[in-house]
Amino acid sequence: MAEKKPRNRVGIEADRVTDVSSTDFPGYYPGEDHSWNLEKFQENLKIHIEYISELNAEFDLIGVDASIANAFRRIMISEIPTLAIEYVYIENNTSIIQDEVLAHRLGLIPLKANPDYLRWFKKDDPDFEPTDYDTVVLQLSAKCTANPNAPEGTTDPKLLYNNAHVYARDIVYEPQGRQSEWFPEGIAATNPDILIAKLRPGQEIDLTMHCILGIGQDHAKFSPVATASYRLLPTIDIIGEPITGELAKKFRSCFPKGVISINSKGEAVVKDARKDTVSREVLRHPEFEGRVRLGRQRDHFIYTVESTGAMTPDEIFLKSVQLLKKKCQILRKFNLAA
């Protein structure tokens, strides 16, 4: 059993990380065949959802190579299409925000819309005309005026003026063609409380926005995730004699809360290794030398996905799987043709 640990573990030592290279290919170990097999892959592949909500998810992806896990992460960040504001046509802007800065702020507002109903906008074609199949139209119109009914003595701009603050909720969706059927719930900012501009009496903003499909590889505003990352599952092995008494309490204090507990016998035991941050604090103390082995499980990835709200985290991950599958089909097609 000890022989196999380096194959599935990355070693964490005080001054280095060991066994970082993958060696799971045919013929590397005498008498063993590690060639890829669908049945074996299906048997080893596991997905465990730790928690999931509208905006955040944490799940474990087990039984895949780091290259596959990283491919999912990169696709989620840069290759899943979403809808975002691309063109801003300003009729009037007398706020203190310059036109180009205002347009940039608008473009970064995440929009809640199903991109599957839309086609790609041909930006490189000068003769291409926008249609309801590729362009979504939004309007923003706000004018600040003094509030004649403001409480006496107040200094709060929200009470002194009407439309003192312009928010993402003030953006109005104008369906074109069949878009009323495709987006029955409308299209709006994922967070209505995003502040766009502050106005004072006499200032106004009047503009039209055109939204198109894009991917994060083109611009970060198209990325459906605010964060998509993974880490390997930490492993903690207590070696040799049990750690007991005051030493057990010191051992527990070397790890984040909840990682190590002390059982009824007064022995230190590993309670939840996934909470460990792998700070290596325990390796600084000579009394624990040779009594603990730290590592990470090579094929156990803990994913954290934070959505911008354009789509749910589970939808984002499933779309990344579909895109990777398409990439593999294209590559296979070229290989067969060759």
Short mmCIF file of C-alpha atoms in Angstrom, two decimals:
data_model
loop_
_atom_site.label_atom_id
_atom_site.label_comp_id
_atom_site.label_asym_id
_atom_site.label_seq_id
_atom_site.Cartn_x
_atom_site.Cartn_y
_atom_site.Cartn_z
CA MET A 1 0.00 0.00 0.00
CA ALA A 2 2.85 2.38 0.86
CA GLU A 3 4.26 1.81 -2.64
CA LYS A 4 1.13 3.17 -4.32
CA LYS A 5 0.88 6.38 -2.29
CA PRO A 6 3.25 8.42 -4.51
CA ARG A 7 1.12 7.52 -7.53
CA ASN A 8 -1.99 9.11 -6.04
CA ARG A 9 -0.41 11.63 -3.67
CA VAL A 10 1.53 14.84 -4.03
CA GLY A 11 3.92 15.07 -1.08
CA ILE A 12 4.05 18.26 1.00
CA GLU A 13 7.34 18.74 2.88
CA ALA A 14 8.72 21.70 4.81
CA ASP A 15 10.81 23.01 1.92
CA ARG A 16 9.49 21.29 -1.20
CA VAL A 17 6.60 19.61 -2.98
CA THR A 18 7.31 16.09 -4.24
CA ASP A 19 5.77 13.61 -6.70
CA VAL A 20 4.25 16.33 -8.83
CA SER A 21 4.67 14.50 -12.14
CA SER A 22 1.94 12.17 -13.39
CA THR A 23 3.08 8.69 -14.43
CA ASP A 24 -0.18 6.99 -15.40
CA PHE A 25 0.69 5.84 -18.92
CA PRO A 26 1.19 2.30 -20.33
CA GLY A 27 4.37 0.49 -19.52
CA TYR A 28 5.73 2.87 -16.89
CA TYR A 29 5.25 0.35 -14.09
CA PRO A 30 6.45 -3.17 -15.09
CA GLY A 31 3.59 -5.60 -15.45
CA GLU A 32 0.89 -2.91 -15.18
CA ASP A 33 -1.28 -1.45 -17.94
CA HIS A 34 -2.48 2.08 -17.33
CA SER A 35 -3.84 2.68 -20.83
CA TRP A 36 -7.10 4.65 -20.93
CA ASN A 37 -10.23 2.51 -20.69
CA LEU A 38 -13.82 3.80 -20.80
CA GLU A 39 -15.20 1.27 -18.32
CA LYS A 40 -12.39 1.94 -15.86
CA PHE A 41 -12.83 5.71 -16.28
CA GLN A 42 -16.58 5.47 -15.60
CA GLU A 43 -15.91 3.37 -12.51
CA ASN A 44 -13.39 5.83 -11.06
CA LEU A 45 -15.18 9.07 -12.01
CA LYS A 46 -17.16 10.62 -9.15
CA ILE A 47 -18.76 14.02 -8.62
CA HIS A 48 -19.79 15.06 -5.13
CA ILE A 49 -21.65 18.35 -4.59
CA GLU A 50 -20.67 20.00 -1.31
CA TYR A 51 -23.10 22.92 -1.68
CA ILE A 52 -24.81 24.80 -4.48
CA SER A 53 -26.84 28.00 -4.74
CA GLU A 54 -27.87 30.47 -7.42
CA LEU A 55 -24.44 32.14 -7.41
CA ASN A 56 -21.99 29.79 -5.67
CA ALA A 57 -21.09 26.13 -5.77
CA GLU A 58 -18.42 23.85 -4.37
CA PHE A 59 -18.12 20.32 -5.67
CA ASP A 60 -15.55 17.53 -5.84
CA LEU A 61 -14.43 16.11 -9.18
CA ILE A 62 -12.71 12.77 -8.56
CA GLY A 63 -10.90 10.39 -10.87
CA VAL A 64 -9.67 12.67 -13.68
CA ASP A 65 -6.26 13.95 -14.71
CA ALA A 66 -5.20 17.52 -13.87
CA SER A 67 -5.22 18.41 -17.58
CA ILE A 68 -8.95 17.58 -17.80
CA ALA A 69 -9.77 19.42 -14.58
CA ASN A 70 -7.90 22.50 -15.78
CA ALA A 71 -9.60 22.33 -19.18
CA PHE A 72 -12.99 22.65 -17.47
CA ARG A 73 -11.76 25.64 -15.46
CA ARG A 74 -10.38 27.45 -18.51
CA ILE A 75 -13.52 26.80 -20.55
CA MET A 76 -15.74 28.13 -17.74
CA ILE A 77 -13.72 31.33 -17.57
CA SER A 78 -13.18 32.08 -21.25
CA GLU A 79 -15.26 30.04 -23.67
CA ILE A 80 -18.90 29.89 -22.52
CA PRO A 81 -21.01 32.43 -24.48
CA THR A 82 -23.03 35.01 -22.58
CA LEU A 83 -24.86 38.22 -23.39
CA ALA A 84 -23.29 41.61 -22.64
CA ILE A 85 -23.58 45.24 -23.72
CA GLU A 86 -21.28 45.88 -26.68
CA TYR A 87 -22.53 49.05 -28.37
CA VAL A 88 -23.73 52.17 -26.53
CA TYR A 89 -25.43 54.94 -28.52
CA ILE A 90 -25.49 58.06 -26.34
CA GLU A 91 -28.13 60.65 -27.20
CA ASN A 92 -27.46 62.85 -24.19
CA ASN A 93 -25.05 62.63 -21.25
CA THR A 94 -24.64 65.71 -19.07
CA SER A 95 -23.43 63.77 -16.01
CA ILE A 96 -19.86 64.18 -14.76
CA ILE A 97 -18.98 60.74 -16.17
CA GLN A 98 -17.36 60.86 -19.61
CA ASP A 99 -19.14 59.05 -22.43
CA GLU A 100 -16.46 56.36 -22.85
CA VAL A 101 -16.28 55.68 -19.10
CA LEU A 102 -20.06 55.44 -18.89
CA ALA A 103 -20.13 53.01 -21.81
CA HIS A 104 -17.43 50.91 -20.16
CA ARG A 105 -19.35 50.79 -16.86
CA LEU A 106 -22.50 49.69 -18.67
CA GLY A 107 -20.65 46.97 -20.55
CA LEU A 108 -19.45 45.39 -17.31
CA ILE A 109 -22.97 44.93 -15.91
CA PRO A 110 -23.79 41.15 -16.00
CA LEU A 111 -27.10 40.37 -17.71
CA LYS A 112 -29.49 37.52 -16.96
CA ALA A 113 -30.44 35.96 -20.29
CA ASN A 114 -30.38 32.54 -21.92
CA PRO A 115 -27.75 32.81 -24.71
CA ASP A 116 -28.98 29.65 -26.46
CA TYR A 117 -31.69 31.58 -28.32
CA LEU A 118 -29.27 34.01 -29.96
CA ARG A 119 -26.87 33.76 -32.88
CA TRP A 120 -23.40 35.26 -33.17
CA PHE A 121 -23.17 38.88 -34.26
CA LYS A 122 -20.81 39.28 -37.23
CA LYS A 123 -18.79 42.27 -36.02
CA ASP A 124 -16.17 41.87 -38.76
CA ASP A 125 -18.74 42.19 -41.55
CA PRO A 126 -19.35 45.91 -42.31
CA ASP A 127 -22.56 45.06 -44.22
CA PHE A 128 -24.03 42.98 -41.40
CA GLU A 129 -27.34 44.35 -40.06
CA PRO A 130 -28.50 43.66 -36.47
CA THR A 131 -31.61 41.48 -36.13
CA ASP A 132 -33.69 40.05 -33.30
CA TYR A 133 -31.67 36.82 -33.69
CA ASP A 134 -28.35 38.37 -32.68
CA THR A 135 -28.99 41.71 -30.94
CA VAL A 136 -30.83 42.67 -27.74
CA VAL A 137 -31.81 46.32 -27.26
CA LEU A 138 -31.78 48.07 -23.87
CA GLN A 139 -32.66 51.66 -22.99
CA LEU A 140 -31.55 53.93 -20.17
CA SER A 141 -33.14 57.29 -19.59
CA ALA A 142 -32.81 59.26 -16.34
CA LYS A 143 -33.08 62.96 -15.52
CA CYS A 144 -32.34 64.48 -12.12
CA THR A 145 -34.67 67.13 -10.71
CA ALA A 146 -35.05 68.80 -7.33
CA ASN A 147 -37.59 67.25 -4.98
CA PRO A 148 -40.03 69.98 -3.86
CA ASN A 149 -41.24 67.73 -1.03
CA ALA A 150 -37.81 67.04 0.47
CA PRO A 151 -37.76 67.11 4.32
CA GLU A 152 -36.47 70.37 5.71
CA GLY A 153 -32.82 70.31 6.74
CA THR A 154 -32.00 66.99 5.05
CA THR A 155 -28.68 66.57 3.25
CA ASP A 156 -29.42 63.15 1.76
CA PRO A 157 -29.26 63.43 -2.07
CA LYS A 158 -31.80 60.62 -2.40
CA LEU A 159 -34.32 62.79 -0.55
CA LEU A 160 -33.26 66.14 -1.96
CA TYR A 161 -33.43 65.05 -5.62
CA ASN A 162 -35.34 62.72 -7.91
CA ASN A 163 -33.14 60.21 -9.78
CA ALA A 164 -30.05 61.30 -7.87
CA HIS A 165 -28.63 57.79 -8.33
CA VAL A 166 -28.95 55.76 -11.51
CA TYR A 167 -28.93 52.01 -10.91
CA ALA A 168 -28.88 48.91 -13.10
CA ARG A 169 -32.56 48.45 -12.28
CA ASP A 170 -33.28 51.57 -14.36
CA ILE A 171 -32.20 49.79 -17.55
CA VAL A 172 -35.28 48.94 -19.66
CA TYR A 173 -35.42 45.94 -21.99
CA GLU A 174 -37.06 46.53 -25.39
CA PRO A 175 -37.89 43.18 -27.06
CA GLN A 176 -37.41 43.00 -30.81
CA GLY A 177 -39.16 40.59 -33.18
CA ARG A 178 -39.65 37.19 -31.53
CA GLN A 179 -37.60 38.03 -28.45
CA SER A 180 -40.79 38.30 -26.37
CA GLU A 181 -41.24 34.55 -26.94
CA TRP A 182 -37.61 33.66 -26.30
CA PHE A 183 -37.26 35.81 -23.17
CA PRO A 184 -40.74 35.85 -21.59
CA GLU A 185 -39.29 36.97 -18.25
CA GLY A 186 -37.38 39.79 -19.90
CA ILE A 187 -33.69 40.65 -19.72
CA ALA A 188 -32.24 42.58 -16.82
CA ALA A 189 -29.07 43.05 -14.80
CA THR A 190 -28.28 40.16 -12.48
CA ASN A 191 -27.86 42.67 -9.64
CA PRO A 192 -30.33 45.58 -9.78
CA ASP A 193 -28.36 47.56 -7.17
CA ILE A 194 -25.27 48.18 -9.32
CA LEU A 195 -24.66 51.94 -9.27
CA ILE A 196 -24.13 53.39 -12.75
CA ALA A 197 -23.93 57.14 -12.08
CA LYS A 198 -24.84 59.94 -9.68
CA LEU A 199 -26.79 62.91 -11.02
CA ARG A 200 -27.68 66.36 -9.77
CA PRO A 201 -30.52 68.67 -10.91
CA GLY A 202 -30.20 69.52 -14.59
CA GLN A 203 -28.08 66.47 -15.42
CA GLU A 204 -29.45 63.58 -17.46
CA ILE A 205 -28.53 60.38 -19.25
CA ASP A 206 -30.32 59.16 -22.37
CA LEU A 207 -28.87 56.27 -24.34
CA THR A 208 -29.54 53.02 -26.20
CA MET A 209 -27.53 49.81 -25.76
CA HIS A 210 -27.09 46.84 -28.08
CA CYS A 211 -26.18 43.52 -26.46
CA ILE A 212 -24.55 40.64 -28.34
CA LEU A 213 -23.06 37.23 -27.63
CA GLY A 214 -19.41 36.94 -26.67
CA ILE A 215 -16.92 34.87 -24.69
CA GLY A 216 -14.52 35.74 -21.89
CA GLN A 217 -11.60 35.16 -24.26
CA ASP A 218 -12.72 38.30 -26.13
CA HIS A 219 -13.49 40.41 -23.05
CA ALA A 220 -13.93 39.70 -19.34
CA LYS A 221 -17.45 41.17 -19.42
CA PHE A 222 -18.61 38.06 -21.31
CA SER A 223 -17.25 35.62 -18.72
CA PRO A 224 -20.10 33.91 -16.80
CA VAL A 225 -17.94 33.40 -13.70
CA ALA A 226 -16.50 35.81 -11.19
CA THR A 227 -14.30 33.00 -9.86
CA ALA A 228 -13.62 29.47 -11.10
CA SER A 229 -10.83 27.64 -9.31
CA TYR A 230 -9.88 24.28 -7.91
CA ARG A 231 -7.48 22.79 -5.39
CA LEU A 232 -6.34 19.27 -4.64
CA LEU A 233 -7.83 17.53 -1.61
CA PRO A 234 -5.36 17.80 1.31
CA THR A 235 -4.27 14.56 3.02
CA ILE A 236 -2.98 14.26 6.60
CA ASP A 237 -1.55 10.97 7.90
CA ILE A 238 -0.53 10.53 11.53
CA ILE A 239 2.40 8.08 11.53
CA GLY A 240 3.55 5.75 14.29
CA GLU A 241 2.46 6.24 17.87
CA PRO A 242 -0.71 8.25 18.58
CA ILE A 243 -0.26 11.91 19.52
CA THR A 244 -1.81 12.41 22.95
CA GLY A 245 -2.10 14.80 25.90
CA GLU A 246 -0.82 18.36 25.64
CA LEU A 247 1.02 17.43 22.47
CA ALA A 248 -2.32 16.55 20.86
CA LYS A 249 -3.66 20.02 21.71
CA LYS A 250 -0.58 21.64 20.19
CA PHE A 251 -0.94 19.42 17.14
CA ARG A 252 -4.57 20.53 16.74
CA SER A 253 -3.59 24.20 16.98
CA CYS A 254 -1.24 23.79 14.01
CA PHE A 255 -4.22 23.33 11.67
CA PRO A 256 -7.30 25.44 10.87
CA LYS A 257 -10.34 24.92 13.08
CA GLY A 258 -12.18 21.66 12.37
CA VAL A 259 -9.29 19.81 10.72
CA ILE A 260 -8.01 17.94 13.79
CA SER A 261 -10.05 16.75 16.79
CA ILE A 262 -9.18 14.89 19.99
CA ASN A 263 -11.09 11.66 20.65
CA SER A 264 -12.23 10.19 23.96
CA LYS A 265 -8.81 8.58 24.44
CA GLY A 266 -7.11 11.96 24.21
CA GLU A 267 -5.58 11.13 20.83
CA ALA A 268 -5.34 13.56 17.95
CA VAL A 269 -7.29 12.34 14.91
CA VAL A 270 -7.98 13.82 11.48
CA LYS A 271 -11.59 15.06 11.44
CA ASP A 272 -11.89 16.90 8.10
CA ALA A 273 -8.78 17.23 5.93
CA ARG A 274 -10.57 19.29 3.24
CA LYS A 275 -10.62 22.28 5.61
CA ASP A 276 -6.83 22.31 5.75
CA THR A 277 -5.06 25.16 3.98
CA VAL A 278 -1.75 23.23 3.84
CA SER A 279 0.10 25.95 5.71
CA ARG A 280 2.77 23.40 6.83
CA GLU A 281 2.75 24.98 10.30
CA VAL A 282 2.98 21.52 11.89
CA LEU A 283 6.27 20.86 10.07
CA ARG A 284 7.92 23.78 11.87
CA HIS A 285 7.83 21.96 15.23
CA PRO A 286 10.58 19.36 15.84
CA GLU A 287 8.37 17.31 18.19
CA PHE A 288 6.17 16.35 15.22
CA GLU A 289 9.05 15.41 12.93
CA GLY A 290 8.41 11.98 11.41
CA ARG A 291 4.97 11.77 13.06
CA VAL A 292 2.85 13.37 10.38
CA ARG A 293 2.81 13.18 6.59
CA LEU A 294 1.12 15.94 4.58
CA GLY A 295 0.07 15.67 0.97
CA ARG A 296 -2.61 16.20 -1.61
CA GLN A 297 -4.63 13.62 -3.50
CA ARG A 298 -3.63 13.89 -7.14
CA ASP A 299 -6.99 13.02 -8.74
CA HIS A 300 -9.38 14.68 -6.25
CA PHE A 301 -10.21 18.28 -7.26
CA ILE A 302 -12.25 20.61 -5.07
CA TYR A 303 -13.91 23.12 -7.40
CA THR A 304 -15.22 26.53 -6.38
CA VAL A 305 -17.43 28.28 -8.93
CA GLU A 306 -18.86 31.76 -8.33
CA SER A 307 -21.28 32.89 -11.03
CA THR A 308 -21.85 36.49 -12.09
CA GLY A 309 -25.55 35.61 -12.17
CA ALA A 310 -25.81 35.18 -15.94
CA MET A 311 -26.43 31.47 -15.31
CA THR A 312 -26.27 29.09 -12.35
CA PRO A 313 -22.94 27.44 -11.40
CA ASP A 314 -24.17 23.94 -12.30
CA GLU A 315 -25.27 25.18 -15.74
CA ILE A 316 -21.85 26.76 -16.26
CA PHE A 317 -20.05 23.51 -15.47
CA LEU A 318 -22.35 21.41 -17.68
CA LYS A 319 -21.77 23.82 -20.57
CA SER A 320 -18.00 23.45 -20.07
CA VAL A 321 -18.40 19.66 -20.36
CA GLN A 322 -20.39 20.08 -23.59
CA LEU A 323 -17.76 22.41 -25.06
CA LEU A 324 -14.90 20.06 -24.17
CA LYS A 325 -16.83 17.23 -25.79
CA LYS A 326 -17.19 19.28 -28.99
CA LYS A 327 -13.47 20.02 -29.00
CA CYS A 328 -12.72 16.30 -28.71
CA GLN A 329 -15.14 15.49 -31.55
CA ILE A 330 -13.47 18.07 -33.82
CA LEU A 331 -10.00 16.73 -32.98
CA ARG A 332 -11.15 13.15 -33.58
CA LYS A 333 -12.64 14.17 -36.93
CA PHE A 334 -9.33 15.69 -38.06
CA ASN A 335 -7.37 12.66 -36.88
CA LEU A 336 -9.66 10.32 -38.79
CA ALA A 337 -9.37 12.50 -41.89
CA ALA A 338 -5.59 12.43 -41.65
#
